[in-house]
Short mmCIF file of C-alpha atoms in Angstrom, two decimals:
data_model
loop_
_atom_site.label_atom_id
_atom_site.label_comp_id
_atom_site.label_asym_id
_atom_site.label_seq_id
_atom_site.Cartn_x
_atom_site.Cartn_y
_atom_site.Cartn_z
CA ALA A 232 24.71 -16.24 -41.41
CA GLN A 233 22.42 -17.05 -38.55
CA SER A 234 20.03 -14.82 -36.68
CA VAL A 235 17.43 -15.02 -33.94
CA THR A 236 14.36 -12.87 -33.41
CA GLN A 237 12.53 -12.86 -30.12
CA LEU A 238 9.09 -11.29 -30.45
CA GLY A 239 8.22 -9.21 -27.43
CA SER A 240 10.98 -7.67 -25.35
CA HIS A 241 8.66 -7.79 -22.31
CA VAL A 242 6.03 -10.38 -21.44
CA SER A 243 3.82 -10.17 -18.37
CA VAL A 244 1.74 -13.09 -17.06
CA SER A 245 -0.13 -13.83 -13.88
CA GLU A 246 1.10 -16.50 -11.53
CA GLY A 247 -0.34 -19.84 -12.65
CA ALA A 248 -0.90 -18.70 -16.22
CA LEU A 249 0.67 -20.14 -19.35
CA VAL A 250 4.06 -18.78 -20.32
CA LEU A 251 4.80 -18.43 -24.05
CA LEU A 252 8.03 -16.82 -25.21
CA ARG A 253 8.52 -16.62 -28.95
CA CYS A 254 11.68 -17.31 -30.91
CA ASN A 255 12.21 -17.43 -34.67
CA TYR A 256 15.55 -18.25 -36.21
CA SER A 257 17.31 -18.07 -39.51
CA SER A 258 19.98 -20.58 -40.43
CA SER A 259 21.44 -21.91 -43.66
CA VAL A 260 22.31 -25.23 -42.03
CA PRO A 261 20.37 -27.49 -39.67
CA PRO A 262 20.39 -25.49 -36.46
CA TYR A 263 21.18 -26.25 -32.89
CA LEU A 264 18.79 -24.19 -30.76
CA PHE A 265 18.99 -23.17 -27.13
CA TRP A 266 17.03 -21.31 -24.50
CA TYR A 267 18.94 -19.65 -21.66
CA VAL A 268 17.66 -17.83 -18.57
CA GLN A 269 19.44 -14.95 -16.88
CA TYR A 270 18.57 -13.76 -13.40
CA PRO A 271 19.62 -10.24 -12.33
CA ASN A 272 23.38 -9.78 -12.04
CA GLN A 273 24.05 -13.39 -13.00
CA GLY A 274 25.35 -15.33 -15.98
CA LEU A 275 23.31 -17.50 -18.31
CA GLN A 276 21.80 -20.84 -17.33
CA LEU A 277 20.77 -23.36 -19.97
CA LEU A 278 17.07 -24.23 -19.86
CA LEU A 279 16.98 -26.62 -22.79
CA LYS A 280 18.49 -27.38 -26.18
CA TYR A 281 17.48 -28.86 -29.52
CA THR A 282 20.12 -30.94 -31.28
CA SER A 283 18.12 -32.63 -34.08
CA ALA A 284 16.66 -35.39 -31.95
CA ALA A 285 13.06 -35.07 -30.68
CA THR A 286 11.31 -31.91 -31.85
CA LEU A 287 9.65 -31.41 -28.46
CA VAL A 288 12.37 -30.67 -25.93
CA LYS A 289 11.84 -30.71 -22.21
CA GLY A 290 14.07 -28.63 -19.98
CA ILE A 291 14.53 -27.67 -16.40
CA ASN A 292 11.98 -25.97 -14.16
CA GLY A 293 9.02 -27.26 -16.18
CA PHE A 294 9.90 -25.46 -19.42
CA GLU A 295 9.67 -27.03 -22.84
CA ALA A 296 10.09 -25.91 -26.43
CA GLU A 297 9.01 -27.28 -29.79
CA PHE A 298 11.17 -27.10 -32.89
CA LYS A 299 9.06 -26.34 -35.97
CA LYS A 300 11.18 -26.35 -39.09
CA SER A 301 8.37 -25.18 -41.39
CA GLU A 302 7.86 -22.12 -39.20
CA THR A 303 11.55 -21.68 -38.29
CA SER A 304 10.39 -21.35 -34.70
CA PHE A 305 11.47 -22.62 -31.31
CA HIS A 306 8.98 -21.13 -28.86
CA LEU A 307 9.41 -21.67 -25.12
CA THR A 308 6.41 -22.62 -22.97
CA LYS A 309 5.55 -23.45 -19.40
CA PRO A 310 2.02 -24.47 -18.37
CA SER A 311 1.95 -22.56 -15.09
CA ALA A 312 4.11 -19.56 -14.22
CA HIS A 313 5.74 -19.18 -10.82
CA MET A 314 7.01 -15.96 -9.30
CA SER A 315 10.50 -17.44 -9.43
CA ASP A 316 10.30 -17.59 -13.25
CA ALA A 317 10.67 -13.81 -13.47
CA ALA A 318 13.92 -13.29 -15.38
CA GLU A 319 15.38 -12.51 -18.81
CA TYR A 320 15.14 -15.31 -21.37
CA PHE A 321 17.39 -15.65 -24.40
CA CYS A 322 16.99 -17.84 -27.45
CA ALA A 323 20.18 -18.76 -29.29
CA VAL A 324 21.20 -20.62 -32.44
CA SER A 325 24.41 -22.36 -33.42
CA ASP A 326 25.57 -24.18 -36.51
CA ASN A 327 27.16 -26.86 -34.39
CA ALA A 328 27.11 -27.86 -30.77
CA GLY A 329 29.78 -25.97 -28.88
CA ASN A 330 30.38 -23.40 -31.59
CA MET A 331 29.57 -19.72 -31.38
CA LEU A 332 26.07 -18.88 -30.25
CA THR A 333 24.00 -16.17 -31.90
CA PHE A 334 21.53 -14.76 -29.39
CA GLY A 335 18.25 -12.97 -29.75
CA GLY A 336 17.62 -9.68 -27.99
CA GLY A 337 15.98 -11.35 -25.02
CA THR A 338 12.51 -11.31 -23.45
CA ARG A 339 11.96 -10.09 -19.93
CA LEU A 340 9.31 -12.20 -18.24
CA MET A 341 7.37 -10.58 -15.42
CA VAL A 342 5.06 -12.67 -13.22
CA LYS A 343 2.25 -10.92 -11.37
CA PRO A 344 0.87 -12.34 -8.13
CA GLU B 212 32.87 -30.31 -10.20
CA THR B 213 33.93 -26.67 -10.37
CA GLY B 214 31.93 -24.39 -12.63
CA VAL B 215 33.13 -21.52 -14.76
CA THR B 216 34.61 -18.69 -12.74
CA GLN B 217 35.45 -15.16 -13.83
CA SER B 218 37.44 -12.34 -12.27
CA PRO B 219 37.07 -9.62 -11.37
CA THR B 220 33.35 -9.29 -10.72
CA HIS B 221 33.27 -5.57 -11.40
CA LEU B 222 35.74 -3.19 -12.96
CA ILE B 223 35.80 0.54 -13.62
CA LYS B 224 38.18 1.99 -16.20
CA THR B 225 38.54 5.25 -18.09
CA ARG B 226 38.61 5.79 -21.83
CA GLY B 227 41.88 4.84 -23.46
CA GLN B 228 42.95 2.42 -20.75
CA GLN B 229 43.54 -1.28 -21.18
CA VAL B 230 41.78 -4.09 -19.30
CA THR B 231 42.31 -7.82 -18.76
CA LEU B 232 39.49 -10.14 -17.78
CA ARG B 233 40.05 -13.69 -16.65
CA CYS B 234 38.13 -16.93 -16.93
CA SER B 235 38.66 -20.41 -15.55
CA SER B 236 36.84 -23.13 -17.46
CA GLN B 237 34.74 -25.87 -15.97
CA SER B 238 36.59 -29.05 -15.09
CA GLY B 239 37.07 -31.21 -18.19
CA HIS B 240 36.37 -28.41 -20.69
CA ASN B 241 39.12 -27.28 -23.06
CA THR B 242 37.22 -24.70 -25.12
CA VAL B 243 36.47 -21.16 -23.99
CA SER B 244 34.22 -18.60 -25.65
CA TRP B 245 33.81 -14.92 -24.77
CA TYR B 246 30.67 -12.83 -25.20
CA GLN B 247 29.86 -9.15 -24.70
CA GLN B 248 26.43 -8.28 -23.35
CA ALA B 249 25.56 -4.61 -23.50
CA LEU B 250 22.81 -3.38 -21.21
CA GLY B 251 19.39 -4.52 -22.39
CA GLN B 252 20.76 -6.65 -25.22
CA GLY B 253 21.58 -10.27 -25.92
CA PRO B 254 25.18 -11.49 -25.69
CA GLN B 255 27.37 -11.08 -28.76
CA PHE B 256 30.12 -13.54 -29.61
CA ILE B 257 33.63 -12.09 -29.41
CA PHE B 258 35.82 -15.13 -30.02
CA GLN B 259 36.50 -18.74 -29.06
CA TYR B 260 39.71 -20.43 -28.00
CA TYR B 261 40.48 -24.11 -28.48
CA ARG B 262 43.88 -25.71 -27.96
CA GLU B 263 45.30 -22.28 -27.12
CA GLU B 264 44.40 -20.87 -30.54
CA GLU B 265 41.60 -18.61 -31.70
CA ASN B 266 38.89 -20.77 -33.25
CA GLY B 267 36.39 -18.28 -34.58
CA ARG B 268 35.83 -14.58 -34.09
CA GLY B 269 32.81 -12.32 -34.14
CA ASN B 270 32.55 -8.79 -35.45
CA PHE B 271 34.89 -7.15 -32.96
CA PRO B 272 37.94 -4.97 -33.72
CA PRO B 273 41.52 -6.18 -33.18
CA ARG B 274 41.80 -4.24 -29.93
CA PHE B 275 39.83 -7.14 -28.48
CA SER B 276 42.32 -9.97 -28.07
CA GLY B 277 42.59 -13.13 -26.06
CA LEU B 278 44.74 -15.90 -24.77
CA GLN B 279 44.21 -19.45 -23.65
CA PHE B 280 46.66 -21.16 -21.33
CA PRO B 281 47.67 -24.82 -21.11
CA ASN B 282 45.30 -25.30 -18.16
CA TYR B 283 42.49 -24.07 -20.49
CA SER B 284 41.91 -20.84 -18.56
CA SER B 285 41.59 -17.75 -20.70
CA GLU B 286 42.05 -14.00 -20.76
CA LEU B 287 40.21 -11.31 -22.67
CA ASN B 288 42.21 -8.13 -23.27
CA VAL B 289 40.72 -4.90 -24.50
CA ASN B 290 42.99 -2.02 -25.49
CA ALA B 291 42.13 1.64 -25.95
CA LEU B 292 38.83 1.34 -24.08
CA GLU B 293 35.84 3.21 -25.43
CA LEU B 294 32.63 4.18 -23.66
CA ASP B 295 30.72 1.61 -25.72
CA ASP B 296 32.86 -1.16 -24.27
CA SER B 297 30.87 -0.85 -21.05
CA ALA B 298 29.09 -4.19 -20.77
CA LEU B 299 28.86 -7.52 -19.01
CA TYR B 300 31.56 -9.82 -20.37
CA LEU B 301 30.62 -13.48 -20.23
CA CYS B 302 32.91 -16.44 -20.52
CA ALA B 303 31.63 -19.89 -21.45
CA SER B 304 33.44 -23.21 -21.47
CA SER B 305 32.61 -26.36 -23.39
CA LEU B 306 33.95 -29.58 -24.81
CA PRO B 307 35.72 -29.34 -28.20
CA PRO B 308 33.52 -27.87 -30.97
CA GLY B 309 31.46 -30.28 -33.01
CA GLN B 310 30.43 -32.81 -30.42
CA ARG B 311 26.72 -33.39 -30.80
CA TYR B 312 25.69 -33.15 -27.16
CA ASN B 313 27.97 -30.25 -26.42
CA GLU B 314 26.82 -27.14 -24.68
CA GLN B 315 28.37 -23.97 -23.34
CA PHE B 316 28.43 -23.36 -19.60
CA PHE B 317 28.54 -19.70 -18.65
CA GLY B 318 30.29 -17.94 -15.84
CA PRO B 319 28.71 -15.12 -13.81
CA GLY B 320 30.39 -12.45 -15.91
CA THR B 321 32.54 -9.37 -15.33
CA ARG B 322 30.77 -6.02 -15.34
CA LEU B 323 33.04 -3.46 -17.02
CA THR B 324 32.23 0.24 -16.77
CA VAL B 325 34.20 2.69 -18.91
CA LEU B 326 34.05 6.33 -17.83
#
């Protein structure tokens, strides 16, 4: 069975500050890992994905994440937060690309001016 | 390229009723997955359809059922609605399971409210 834990249901940063959203996973097989963003009243948009290639993954809108097997982590970062980054972020794991996704509980990112 | 579309956008039902939600997959995708997202929670996998057959199911009771049509569109049916079924229902389409660079593309969702 797979699971995802996102530490911190709410994260608040100032505009221009570093964004760090934490994700730890559990998987009995080599995982595929994903970060999705959800804006109010919208579906999910893929930010980035890890599929066993490079451990540092770059995504859209300046986000990146690093896969650390020893720590079973896949934290999402962005050097400088923008107001437009305010949204809900979900980390997800799959045992195979295109198969069922197991999501974490989500982290709401708030960006202060 | 047309993205994933879902209908209706919003729906209000009462307990005990039945509901059908619809999803059209992105062009070129033949696999459809359904997720339930309760308020304040992450999405939970309901089931996946590939080649018009169920290809994996999450921890949902049999009153949640689905169909996939030859044009790859899909329906989610829920019978005997309960208050806890109130949620955002998300549909995602993808290439066949197992392809390394696969990913799921999500629609905007259907907001179901059960009174």
